[in-house]
Amino acid sequence: MNNKLNVKITFSALVAATLLLSGCAQNSTLPRASVQNSVTTSVDNYQYLIGPDDSLTIFVWRNPELSGNFIVRPDGKISTSLIEDVEVSGKTPTQLARDMELILAKYIRDPVVTVSVNNFVGPYSEQVRVIGQALNPQAVNYRQYMTLLDVMITVGGLTEFADGNNAKLVRTTNGSQRTYNIRLDDLVREGEISANVDILPGDIIIVPEAWF
């Protein structure tokens, strides 16, 4: 009888310990997302950076067998006929062309390389993300001199439930994120152009829901 009682107590203790550990695991906190700086700190110095899913045309002068079209893999690399893994994400087309010349110089004499981008996606650090009560929340590919109004046109404006004047813009500078107030109701619904501001690559726009 005592053995059965001991087994029951041991089993109950095991179940309790398992539930306790499970609860601890559920309550643990994940580390916050890593912060990625954009290389663009001003609207006047923007340069397009290559990113995953971009389509590249690499032309090697007098070497058609080394030229071709390449899709950037999710890991930010491409594979060519001579080199399996070439890191391309985060570089401008000109930077990549010079890097390719250095790499190909090991195989051919005085290579001349030109790189062009055919499908523009870019790295995540360069995309503008809109979340919350926008009509079509999405990641928007940045374009030179893009403004808040341009972004709102791209996402279709605000929903009827949006509290646009309490919207926030999160910008990463020098490894830290800073939050700014933006007035989307005034800009989008009232046409108050003074509420328009410049957008930089990597900006995050958060549109909350109104409390009625």
mmCIF file of C-alpha atoms in Angstrom:
data_model
loop_
_atom_site.group_PDB
_atom_site.id
_atom_site.type_symbol
_atom_site.label_atom_id
_atom_site.label_comp_id
_atom_site.label_asym_id
_atom_site.label_seq_id
_atom_site.Cartn_x
_atom_site.Cartn_y
_atom_site.Cartn_z
ATOM 1 C CA MET A 1 0.000 0.000 0.000
ATOM 2 C CA ASN A 2 2.840 2.350 0.916
ATOM 3 C CA ASN A 3 4.577 1.573 -2.374
ATOM 4 C CA LYS A 4 1.470 2.546 -4.333
ATOM 5 C CA LEU A 5 1.182 5.747 -2.312
ATOM 6 C CA ASN A 6 4.829 6.577 -2.931
ATOM 7 C CA VAL A 7 4.378 5.979 -6.681
ATOM 8 C CA LYS A 8 1.354 8.296 -6.741
ATOM 9 C CA ILE A 9 3.227 11.009 -4.819
ATOM 10 C CA THR A 10 6.271 10.688 -7.085
ATOM 11 C CA PHE A 11 4.131 10.837 -10.230
ATOM 12 C CA SER A 12 2.233 13.883 -8.925
ATOM 13 C CA ALA A 13 5.502 15.614 -8.090
ATOM 14 C CA LEU A 14 6.816 14.844 -11.591
ATOM 15 C CA VAL A 15 3.679 16.280 -13.225
ATOM 16 C CA ALA A 16 3.890 19.392 -11.042
ATOM 17 C CA ALA A 17 7.562 19.882 -11.912
ATOM 18 C CA THR A 18 6.823 19.455 -15.620
ATOM 19 C CA LEU A 19 4.020 22.023 -15.493
ATOM 20 C CA LEU A 20 6.262 24.410 -13.566
ATOM 21 C CA LEU A 21 9.061 24.100 -16.118
ATOM 22 C CA SER A 22 6.561 24.475 -18.963
ATOM 23 C CA GLY A 23 5.185 27.624 -17.379
ATOM 24 C CA CYS A 24 8.688 29.039 -16.978
ATOM 25 C CA ALA A 25 9.437 28.311 -20.626
ATOM 26 C CA GLN A 26 6.248 30.026 -21.739
ATOM 27 C CA ASN A 27 6.995 33.083 -19.616
ATOM 28 C CA SER A 28 10.589 33.489 -20.800
ATOM 29 C CA THR A 29 11.314 36.504 -22.976
ATOM 30 C CA LEU A 30 12.933 36.361 -26.393
ATOM 31 C CA PRO A 31 15.737 38.840 -27.084
ATOM 32 C CA ARG A 32 14.583 41.871 -29.024
ATOM 33 C CA ALA A 33 15.117 42.003 -32.780
ATOM 34 C CA SER A 34 18.555 43.103 -33.906
ATOM 35 C CA VAL A 35 18.775 46.684 -35.134
ATOM 36 C CA GLN A 36 20.072 47.160 -38.683
ATOM 37 C CA ASN A 37 21.379 50.569 -39.673
ATOM 38 C CA SER A 38 20.745 51.895 -43.144
ATOM 39 C CA VAL A 39 23.789 53.395 -44.818
ATOM 40 C CA THR A 40 21.580 56.304 -45.907
ATOM 41 C CA THR A 41 21.459 59.038 -43.272
ATOM 42 C CA SER A 42 20.248 61.853 -45.527
ATOM 43 C CA VAL A 43 17.880 62.080 -48.486
ATOM 44 C CA ASP A 44 20.732 63.644 -50.466
ATOM 45 C CA ASN A 45 23.192 60.727 -50.238
ATOM 46 C CA TYR A 46 20.972 57.770 -51.160
ATOM 47 C CA GLN A 47 22.526 54.890 -53.090
ATOM 48 C CA TYR A 48 20.645 51.732 -53.986
ATOM 49 C CA LEU A 49 21.918 48.614 -52.214
ATOM 50 C CA ILE A 50 21.513 45.106 -53.602
ATOM 51 C CA GLY A 51 19.397 42.690 -51.557
ATOM 52 C CA PRO A 52 17.918 39.167 -51.597
ATOM 53 C CA ASP A 53 15.616 38.416 -54.568
ATOM 54 C CA ASP A 54 17.189 41.163 -56.670
ATOM 55 C CA SER A 55 17.861 40.169 -60.269
ATOM 56 C CA LEU A 56 21.375 41.101 -61.415
ATOM 57 C CA THR A 57 22.963 41.240 -64.832
ATOM 58 C CA ILE A 58 26.735 40.859 -64.606
ATOM 59 C CA PHE A 59 28.630 41.636 -67.799
ATOM 60 C CA VAL A 60 32.301 40.706 -68.079
ATOM 61 C CA TRP A 61 33.840 42.431 -71.097
ATOM 62 C CA ARG A 62 35.143 39.972 -73.733
ATOM 63 C CA ASN A 63 34.123 37.040 -71.531
ATOM 64 C CA PRO A 64 30.509 36.134 -72.362
ATOM 65 C CA GLU A 65 30.902 32.741 -70.693
ATOM 66 C CA LEU A 66 31.394 34.553 -67.356
ATOM 67 C CA SER A 67 28.520 36.964 -67.916
ATOM 68 C CA GLY A 68 24.868 36.274 -67.129
ATOM 69 C CA ASN A 69 21.760 36.946 -65.085
ATOM 70 C CA PHE A 70 21.735 36.030 -61.414
ATOM 71 C CA ILE A 71 19.100 36.030 -58.659
ATOM 72 C CA VAL A 72 20.380 36.998 -55.216
ATOM 73 C CA ARG A 73 19.722 34.162 -52.795
ATOM 74 C CA PRO A 74 18.017 34.672 -49.390
ATOM 75 C CA ASP A 75 21.486 34.549 -47.785
ATOM 76 C CA GLY A 76 22.566 37.546 -49.875
ATOM 77 C CA LYS A 77 24.902 35.620 -52.183
ATOM 78 C CA ILE A 78 25.064 34.521 -55.819
ATOM 79 C CA SER A 79 26.839 31.656 -57.549
ATOM 80 C CA THR A 80 28.712 32.204 -60.797
ATOM 81 C CA SER A 81 30.426 29.821 -63.203
ATOM 82 C CA LEU A 82 33.757 30.312 -61.409
ATOM 83 C CA ILE A 83 32.796 31.169 -57.831
ATOM 84 C CA GLU A 84 30.128 29.340 -55.854
ATOM 85 C CA ASP A 85 29.447 31.994 -53.207
ATOM 86 C CA VAL A 86 29.821 35.705 -53.831
ATOM 87 C CA GLU A 87 28.514 38.059 -51.128
ATOM 88 C CA VAL A 88 26.471 40.761 -52.869
ATOM 89 C CA SER A 89 23.784 41.945 -50.437
ATOM 90 C CA GLY A 90 24.350 45.399 -48.994
ATOM 91 C CA LYS A 91 26.611 46.535 -51.842
ATOM 92 C CA THR A 92 25.949 49.088 -54.550
ATOM 93 C CA PRO A 93 26.142 47.782 -58.150
ATOM 94 C CA THR A 94 29.409 49.697 -58.603
ATOM 95 C CA GLN A 95 30.926 48.209 -55.446
ATOM 96 C CA LEU A 96 29.957 44.722 -56.591
ATOM 97 C CA ALA A 97 31.485 45.346 -60.036
ATOM 98 C CA ARG A 98 34.828 46.326 -58.462
ATOM 99 C CA ASP A 99 34.706 43.305 -56.117
ATOM 100 C CA MET A 100 33.990 40.991 -59.043
ATOM 101 C CA GLU A 101 36.978 42.421 -60.913
ATOM 102 C CA LEU A 102 39.231 41.579 -57.966
ATOM 103 C CA ILE A 103 37.826 38.050 -57.766
ATOM 104 C CA LEU A 104 38.025 37.383 -61.525
ATOM 105 C CA ALA A 105 41.569 38.774 -61.717
ATOM 106 C CA LYS A 106 42.670 35.419 -60.267
ATOM 107 C CA TYR A 107 41.375 33.672 -63.394
ATOM 108 C CA ILE A 108 41.498 36.167 -66.280
ATOM 109 C CA ARG A 109 43.672 39.121 -67.173
ATOM 110 C CA ASP A 110 42.415 42.677 -66.489
ATOM 111 C CA PRO A 111 38.688 41.896 -66.124
ATOM 112 C CA VAL A 112 36.225 44.721 -66.724
ATOM 113 C CA VAL A 113 32.851 44.158 -65.046
ATOM 114 C CA THR A 114 29.541 46.010 -65.200
ATOM 115 C CA VAL A 115 26.630 45.210 -62.848
ATOM 116 C CA SER A 116 23.037 46.306 -63.378
ATOM 117 C CA VAL A 117 19.922 45.582 -61.317
ATOM 118 C CA ASN A 118 16.770 44.471 -63.156
ATOM 119 C CA ASN A 119 14.362 43.803 -60.281
ATOM 120 C CA PHE A 120 14.533 46.073 -57.257
ATOM 121 C CA VAL A 121 13.871 44.617 -53.811
ATOM 122 C CA GLY A 122 16.849 45.580 -51.673
ATOM 123 C CA PRO A 123 17.833 44.446 -48.161
ATOM 124 C CA TYR A 124 15.394 44.712 -45.252
ATOM 125 C CA SER A 125 17.460 47.516 -43.724
ATOM 126 C CA GLU A 126 16.550 49.662 -46.749
ATOM 127 C CA GLN A 127 12.807 48.959 -46.908
ATOM 128 C CA VAL A 128 10.115 51.155 -45.365
ATOM 129 C CA ARG A 129 7.592 49.123 -43.351
ATOM 130 C CA VAL A 130 4.040 50.248 -42.618
ATOM 131 C CA ILE A 131 2.002 48.367 -40.002
ATOM 132 C CA GLY A 132 -1.325 48.856 -38.275
ATOM 133 C CA GLN A 133 -4.354 50.687 -39.641
ATOM 134 C CA ALA A 134 -3.106 51.378 -43.157
ATOM 135 C CA LEU A 135 -5.343 50.146 -45.954
ATOM 136 C CA ASN A 136 -2.597 47.822 -47.276
ATOM 137 C CA PRO A 137 0.150 47.416 -44.641
ATOM 138 C CA GLN A 138 3.343 46.299 -46.342
ATOM 139 C CA ALA A 139 7.074 46.718 -46.808
ATOM 140 C CA VAL A 140 7.721 49.437 -49.381
ATOM 141 C CA ASN A 141 10.866 49.624 -51.500
ATOM 142 C CA TYR A 142 12.535 52.940 -50.824
ATOM 143 C CA ARG A 143 13.005 55.415 -53.653
ATOM 144 C CA GLN A 144 15.150 58.524 -53.643
ATOM 145 C CA TYR A 145 13.481 61.569 -52.047
ATOM 146 C CA MET A 146 10.522 59.486 -50.845
ATOM 147 C CA THR A 147 8.214 61.344 -48.453
ATOM 148 C CA LEU A 148 5.569 60.280 -45.964
ATOM 149 C CA LEU A 149 2.883 61.183 -48.500
ATOM 150 C CA ASP A 150 4.488 58.902 -51.108
ATOM 151 C CA VAL A 151 4.452 56.013 -48.640
ATOM 152 C CA MET A 152 0.798 56.576 -47.726
ATOM 153 C CA ILE A 153 -0.180 56.642 -51.396
ATOM 154 C CA THR A 154 1.634 53.319 -51.877
ATOM 155 C CA VAL A 155 -0.225 51.646 -48.976
ATOM 156 C CA GLY A 156 -3.584 53.080 -50.058
ATOM 157 C CA GLY A 157 -4.062 55.548 -47.204
ATOM 158 C CA LEU A 158 -5.713 54.928 -43.823
ATOM 159 C CA THR A 159 -8.574 52.697 -42.730
ATOM 160 C CA GLU A 160 -11.688 54.262 -41.212
ATOM 161 C CA PHE A 161 -10.521 53.034 -37.799
ATOM 162 C CA ALA A 162 -7.073 54.643 -37.948
ATOM 163 C CA ASP A 163 -5.917 57.175 -35.385
ATOM 164 C CA GLY A 164 -3.574 58.814 -37.840
ATOM 165 C CA ASN A 165 -2.498 61.777 -35.722
ATOM 166 C CA ASN A 166 -1.174 59.397 -33.060
ATOM 167 C CA ALA A 167 0.914 57.461 -35.577
ATOM 168 C CA LYS A 168 4.619 56.944 -34.932
ATOM 169 C CA LEU A 169 7.703 56.761 -37.116
ATOM 170 C CA VAL A 170 10.591 54.649 -35.796
ATOM 171 C CA ARG A 171 14.020 55.449 -37.234
ATOM 172 C CA THR A 172 17.333 53.708 -36.559
ATOM 173 C CA THR A 173 20.355 55.960 -36.156
ATOM 174 C CA ASN A 174 23.796 54.889 -34.931
ATOM 175 C CA GLY A 175 22.500 51.543 -33.695
ATOM 176 C CA SER A 176 19.594 52.916 -31.654
ATOM 177 C CA GLN A 177 15.933 53.463 -32.482
ATOM 178 C CA ARG A 178 14.191 56.799 -32.005
ATOM 179 C CA THR A 179 10.425 57.357 -32.231
ATOM 180 C CA TYR A 180 8.835 60.446 -33.809
ATOM 181 C CA ASN A 181 5.224 61.651 -33.844
ATOM 182 C CA ILE A 182 3.639 62.015 -37.291
ATOM 183 C CA ARG A 183 0.253 63.517 -38.259
ATOM 184 C CA LEU A 184 -1.280 61.194 -40.823
ATOM 185 C CA ASP A 185 -4.885 62.399 -40.363
ATOM 186 C CA ASP A 186 -3.826 65.959 -41.078
ATOM 187 C CA LEU A 187 -1.753 64.854 -44.067
ATOM 188 C CA VAL A 188 -4.021 62.260 -45.682
ATOM 189 C CA ARG A 189 -7.529 63.325 -44.662
ATOM 190 C CA GLU A 190 -7.127 67.089 -44.354
ATOM 191 C CA GLY A 191 -4.499 67.639 -47.020
ATOM 192 C CA GLU A 192 -2.247 69.519 -44.591
ATOM 193 C CA ILE A 193 0.993 69.403 -46.573
ATOM 194 C CA SER A 194 3.003 70.799 -43.651
ATOM 195 C CA ALA A 195 2.559 67.349 -42.040
ATOM 196 C CA ASN A 196 4.578 65.765 -44.844
ATOM 197 C CA VAL A 197 8.124 64.713 -43.894
ATOM 198 C CA ASP A 198 11.086 63.039 -45.569
ATOM 199 C CA ILE A 199 11.380 59.256 -45.261
ATOM 200 C CA LEU A 200 14.670 57.374 -44.997
ATOM 201 C CA PRO A 201 15.402 53.706 -45.776
ATOM 202 C CA GLY A 202 14.581 51.424 -42.839
ATOM 203 C CA ASP A 203 11.865 53.662 -41.363
ATOM 204 C CA ILE A 204 8.935 51.924 -39.647
ATOM 205 C CA ILE A 205 5.518 53.621 -39.624
ATOM 206 C CA ILE A 206 3.041 52.433 -36.975
ATOM 207 C CA VAL A 207 -0.602 53.442 -37.366
ATOM 208 C CA PRO A 208 -2.704 52.739 -34.256
ATOM 209 C CA GLU A 209 -6.450 52.087 -34.072
ATOM 210 C CA ALA A 210 -8.673 54.869 -32.758
ATOM 211 C CA TRP A 211 -10.494 54.375 -29.441
ATOM 212 C CA PHE A 212 -14.086 55.522 -29.778
#
